[in-house]
PDB file of C-alpha atoms in Angstrom:
ATOM      1  CA  UNK A   1     -15.509   0.272 -16.579  1.00 87.00           C
ATOM      2  CA  UNK A   2     -14.278  -3.333 -16.776  1.00 91.00           C
ATOM      3  CA  UNK A   3     -10.884  -3.214 -14.928  1.00 93.00           C
ATOM      4  CA  UNK A   4     -13.141  -2.251 -11.677  1.00 93.00           C
ATOM      5  CA  UNK A   5     -14.356  -5.844 -11.813  1.00 93.00           C
ATOM      6  CA  UNK A   6     -10.879  -6.946 -11.981  1.00 94.00           C
ATOM      7  CA  UNK A   7     -10.039  -4.746  -8.807  1.00 93.00           C
ATOM      8  CA  UNK A   8     -13.147  -6.358  -6.947  1.00 91.00           C
ATOM      9  CA  UNK A   9     -12.142  -9.659  -8.075  1.00 92.00           C
ATOM     10  CA  UNK A  10      -8.696  -9.029  -6.679  1.00 94.00           C
ATOM     11  CA  UNK A  11     -10.022  -7.817  -3.503  1.00 91.00           C
ATOM     12  CA  UNK A  12     -12.020 -11.134  -3.166  1.00 89.00           C
ATOM     13  CA  UNK A  13      -8.977 -12.903  -3.398  1.00 91.00           C
ATOM     14  CA  UNK A  14      -6.982 -10.889  -1.015  1.00 92.00           C
ATOM     15  CA  UNK A  15      -9.845 -11.255   1.378  1.00 89.00           C
ATOM     16  CA  UNK A  16      -9.720 -14.683   1.325  1.00 89.00           C
ATOM     17  CA  UNK A  17      -5.915 -14.600   1.756  1.00 92.00           C
ATOM     18  CA  UNK A  18      -6.185 -12.104   4.499  1.00 92.00           C
ATOM     19  CA  UNK A  19      -8.418 -14.256   6.669  1.00 90.00           C
ATOM     20  CA  UNK A  20      -5.472 -16.993   6.848  1.00 90.00           C
ATOM     21  CA  UNK A  21      -2.938 -14.355   7.374  1.00 93.00           C
ATOM     22  CA  UNK A  22      -5.028 -12.512  10.243  1.00 91.00           C
ATOM     23  CA  UNK A  23      -5.924 -16.205  11.800  1.00 89.00           C
ATOM     24  CA  UNK A  24      -2.191 -17.108  11.799  1.00 92.00           C
ATOM     25  CA  UNK A  25      -1.204 -13.637  13.245  1.00 93.00           C
ATOM     26  CA  UNK A  26      -3.755 -13.962  16.045  1.00 92.00           C
ATOM     27  CA  UNK A  27      -2.297 -18.039  16.652  1.00 91.00           C
ATOM     28  CA  UNK A  28       1.273 -16.730  16.720  1.00 94.00           C
ATOM     29  CA  UNK A  29       0.345 -13.947  19.001  1.00 94.00           C
ATOM     30  CA  UNK A  30      -1.452 -16.066  21.376  1.00 92.00           C
ATOM     31  CA  UNK A  31      -4.767 -15.409  20.147  1.00 86.00           C
ATOM     32  CA  UNK A  32      -4.270 -11.790  21.649  1.00 86.00           C
ATOM     33  CA  UNK A  33      -6.295  -9.310  19.783  1.00 91.00           C
ATOM     34  CA  UNK A  34      -3.114  -7.311  19.386  1.00 94.00           C
ATOM     35  CA  UNK A  35      -3.136  -8.790  16.244  1.00 94.00           C
ATOM     36  CA  UNK A  36      -6.342  -6.628  15.342  1.00 94.00           C
ATOM     37  CA  UNK A  37      -4.014  -3.262  16.143  1.00 96.00           C
ATOM     38  CA  UNK A  38      -1.457  -4.788  13.591  1.00 96.00           C
ATOM     39  CA  UNK A  39      -4.179  -5.110  11.059  1.00 95.00           C
ATOM     40  CA  UNK A  40      -5.771  -1.902  11.616  1.00 95.00           C
ATOM     41  CA  UNK A  41      -2.111  -0.216  11.348  1.00 96.00           C
ATOM     42  CA  UNK A  42      -1.719  -1.960   8.160  1.00 96.00           C
ATOM     43  CA  UNK A  43      -4.961  -0.559   6.706  1.00 95.00           C
ATOM     44  CA  UNK A  44      -4.074   2.764   7.714  1.00 96.00           C
ATOM     45  CA  UNK A  45      -0.665   2.479   6.256  1.00 97.00           C
ATOM     46  CA  UNK A  46      -2.087   1.347   3.273  1.00 96.00           C
ATOM     47  CA  UNK A  47      -4.934   4.170   2.651  1.00 96.00           C
ATOM     48  CA  UNK A  48      -2.271   6.656   3.719  1.00 97.00           C
ATOM     49  CA  UNK A  49       0.037   5.633   1.217  1.00 97.00           C
ATOM     50  CA  UNK A  50      -2.434   5.385  -1.651  1.00 97.00           C
ATOM     51  CA  UNK A  51      -4.148   8.454  -0.496  1.00 96.00           C
ATOM     52  CA  UNK A  52      -0.505  10.449  -0.670  1.00 96.00           C
ATOM     53  CA  UNK A  53       0.462   9.173  -3.987  1.00 97.00           C
ATOM     54  CA  UNK A  54      -2.793   9.743  -5.737  1.00 97.00           C
ATOM     55  CA  UNK A  55      -3.717  13.152  -4.104  1.00 95.00           C
ATOM     56  CA  UNK A  56      -6.919  12.086  -2.710  1.00 95.00           C
ATOM     57  CA  UNK A  57      -6.335  12.419   1.109  1.00 95.00           C
ATOM     58  CA  UNK A  58      -7.632  15.336   2.378  1.00 94.00           C
ATOM     59  CA  UNK A  59      -9.267  16.250   5.802  1.00 93.00           C
ATOM     60  CA  UNK A  60     -13.166  16.940   5.745  1.00 94.00           C
ATOM     61  CA  UNK A  61     -14.450  20.382   6.309  1.00 96.00           C
ATOM     62  CA  UNK A  62     -16.392  20.938   9.383  1.00 96.00           C
ATOM     63  CA  UNK A  63     -19.466  21.387   6.987  1.00 96.00           C
ATOM     64  CA  UNK A  64     -18.767  17.937   5.510  1.00 96.00           C
ATOM     65  CA  UNK A  65     -18.313  16.275   8.759  1.00 95.00           C
ATOM     66  CA  UNK A  66     -21.486  17.729   9.899  1.00 96.00           C
ATOM     67  CA  UNK A  67     -23.508  16.546   6.698  1.00 96.00           C
ATOM     68  CA  UNK A  68     -22.529  12.778   7.211  1.00 95.00           C
ATOM     69  CA  UNK A  69     -25.316  10.754   8.385  1.00 94.00           C
ATOM     70  CA  UNK A  70     -24.762   9.854  11.910  1.00 94.00           C
ATOM     71  CA  UNK A  71     -24.829   5.856  11.100  1.00 93.00           C
ATOM     72  CA  UNK A  72     -22.159   6.487   8.431  1.00 93.00           C
ATOM     73  CA  UNK A  73     -19.278   7.084  10.998  1.00 93.00           C
ATOM     74  CA  UNK A  74     -19.647   3.256  12.221  1.00 93.00           C
ATOM     75  CA  UNK A  75     -18.528   1.578   9.061  1.00 91.00           C
ATOM     76  CA  UNK A  76     -14.688   1.157  10.739  1.00 92.00           C
ATOM     77  CA  UNK A  77     -16.603  -0.352  13.720  1.00 94.00           C
ATOM     78  CA  UNK A  78     -18.038  -2.966  11.259  1.00 94.00           C
ATOM     79  CA  UNK A  79     -14.680  -3.526   9.389  1.00 92.00           C
ATOM     80  CA  UNK A  80     -13.357  -4.250  12.913  1.00 93.00           C
ATOM     81  CA  UNK A  81     -15.842  -6.706  13.213  1.00 93.00           C
ATOM     82  CA  UNK A  82     -14.713  -8.485  10.272  1.00 93.00           C
ATOM     83  CA  UNK A  83     -11.553  -8.360  11.042  1.00 93.00           C
ATOM     84  CA  UNK A  84     -12.166  -9.951  14.554  1.00 93.00           C
ATOM     85  CA  UNK A  85     -14.022 -12.561  13.047  1.00 93.00           C
ATOM     86  CA  UNK A  86     -10.854 -13.350  10.530  1.00 92.00           C
ATOM     87  CA  UNK A  87      -8.567 -13.424  13.865  1.00 92.00           C
ATOM     88  CA  UNK A  88     -11.139 -15.787  15.753  1.00 91.00           C
ATOM     89  CA  UNK A  89     -13.259 -17.891  13.256  1.00 92.00           C
ATOM     90  CA  UNK A  90     -11.627 -18.364   9.968  1.00 90.00           C
ATOM     91  CA  UNK A  91      -9.018 -20.526  10.941  1.00 89.00           C
ATOM     92  CA  UNK A  92     -11.014 -22.764  12.898  1.00 91.00           C
ATOM     93  CA  UNK A  93     -14.105 -23.288  10.342  1.00 93.00           C
ATOM     94  CA  UNK A  94     -11.837 -23.218   7.043  1.00 91.00           C
ATOM     95  CA  UNK A  95     -11.132 -20.793   4.557  1.00 91.00           C
ATOM     96  CA  UNK A  96     -14.155 -21.866   2.227  1.00 92.00           C
ATOM     97  CA  UNK A  97     -16.776 -21.818   4.843  1.00 94.00           C
ATOM     98  CA  UNK A  98     -15.890 -18.711   6.336  1.00 93.00           C
ATOM     99  CA  UNK A  99     -15.546 -16.674   2.945  1.00 92.00           C
ATOM    100  CA  UNK A 100     -18.499 -18.631   1.427  1.00 93.00           C
ATOM    101  CA  UNK A 101     -20.767 -17.405   4.596  1.00 95.00           C
ATOM    102  CA  UNK A 102     -18.890 -14.236   4.568  1.00 94.00           C
ATOM    103  CA  UNK A 103     -19.973 -13.224   0.968  1.00 93.00           C
ATOM    104  CA  UNK A 104     -23.313 -14.966   1.091  1.00 95.00           C
ATOM    105  CA  UNK A 105     -24.515 -12.875   3.947  1.00 95.00           C
ATOM    106  CA  UNK A 106     -23.245  -9.931   2.351  1.00 94.00           C
ATOM    107  CA  UNK A 107     -25.223 -10.997  -1.137  1.00 95.00           C
ATOM    108  CA  UNK A 108     -28.266 -11.625   1.024  1.00 96.00           C
ATOM    109  CA  UNK A 109     -27.924  -8.371   3.089  1.00 96.00           C
ATOM    110  CA  UNK A 110     -27.149  -6.534  -0.026  1.00 96.00           C
ATOM    111  CA  UNK A 111     -30.284  -7.870  -1.833  1.00 97.00           C
ATOM    112  CA  UNK A 112     -32.463  -6.058   1.226  1.00 97.00           C
ATOM    113  CA  UNK A 113     -30.201  -2.917   1.133  1.00 96.00           C
ATOM    114  CA  UNK A 114     -31.108  -2.400  -2.800  1.00 97.00           C
ATOM    115  CA  UNK A 115     -34.593  -3.431  -2.316  1.00 98.00           C
ATOM    116  CA  UNK A 116     -35.601  -0.914   0.157  1.00 97.00           C
ATOM    117  CA  UNK A 117     -32.809   1.781  -0.584  1.00 96.00           C
ATOM    118  CA  UNK A 118     -31.310   1.746   2.714  1.00 95.00           C
ATOM    119  CA  UNK A 119     -28.536   3.559   3.925  1.00 94.00           C
ATOM    120  CA  UNK A 120     -27.620   5.403   0.785  1.00 90.00           C
ATOM    121  CA  UNK A 121     -28.286   2.704  -1.939  1.00 94.00           C
ATOM    122  CA  UNK A 122     -30.458   3.281  -4.679  1.00 95.00           C
ATOM    123  CA  UNK A 123     -33.472   1.210  -4.734  1.00 97.00           C
ATOM    124  CA  UNK A 124     -33.165  -2.010  -6.797  1.00 97.00           C
ATOM    125  CA  UNK A 125     -36.035  -4.062  -6.621  1.00 97.00           C
ATOM    126  CA  UNK A 126     -35.566  -7.851  -5.102  1.00 97.00           C
ATOM    127  CA  UNK A 127     -36.700  -9.581  -8.588  1.00 98.00           C
ATOM    128  CA  UNK A 128     -37.232 -13.567  -8.333  1.00 98.00           C
ATOM    129  CA  UNK A 129     -33.896 -13.748 -10.143  1.00 98.00           C
ATOM    130  CA  UNK A 130     -31.981 -11.881  -7.509  1.00 97.00           C
ATOM    131  CA  UNK A 131     -33.742 -13.817  -4.804  1.00 97.00           C
ATOM    132  CA  UNK A 132     -33.169 -17.287  -6.534  1.00 98.00           C
ATOM    133  CA  UNK A 133     -29.483 -16.203  -6.953  1.00 97.00           C
ATOM    134  CA  UNK A 134     -29.272 -15.654  -2.916  1.00 96.00           C
ATOM    135  CA  UNK A 135     -31.046 -18.889  -2.426  1.00 97.00           C
ATOM    136  CA  UNK A 136     -28.544 -20.504  -4.552  1.00 97.00           C
ATOM    137  CA  UNK A 137     -25.882 -18.996  -2.595  1.00 95.00           C
ATOM    138  CA  UNK A 138     -27.270 -20.012   0.364  1.00 96.00           C
ATOM    139  CA  UNK A 139     -27.307 -23.607  -1.169  1.00 96.00           C
ATOM    140  CA  UNK A 140     -24.031 -23.210  -2.362  1.00 95.00           C
ATOM    141  CA  UNK A 141     -22.626 -22.526   1.028  1.00 94.00           C
ATOM    142  CA  UNK A 142     -24.480 -25.325   2.707  1.00 94.00           C
ATOM    143  CA  UNK A 143     -22.481 -27.467   0.331  1.00 95.00           C
ATOM    144  CA  UNK A 144     -19.328 -26.073   0.785  1.00 91.00           C
ATOM    145  CA  UNK A 145     -19.613 -26.185   4.670  1.00 90.00           C
ATOM    146  CA  UNK A 146     -21.176 -29.255   5.252  1.00 86.00           C
ATOM    147  CA  UNK A 147     -18.479 -31.289   3.328  1.00 70.00           C
TER     148      UNK A 147
END
């Protein structure tokens, strides 16, 4: 199980690096949103290669597709919004404030999602310690972004 945490840490590093890469790509292409299409093509290629190599790439059955909650189909749109933020904002405000705000907003939102059991998450109460941790992250972002 410990290796899963290592994968998450690597994904966090990749998220920081990707923001800079995507911003540089957008700038080089004249701030064109074509950069987003390049990123999407790279993402699709990565998922395709890993899916084929692992044997876990399958098409859903009609019953599976119909059983998906309506809101679950929009995760890609949210992912596109994250890529757009990387393309348009990250280089302007800097890597540390961008990622700090991105991660902190995600953690604070996650505390709410867990507490109420929204969008398929199991309920995990927003204890005083979780709330305090979220507040500490907000304070940390304020320090990082304010300097």
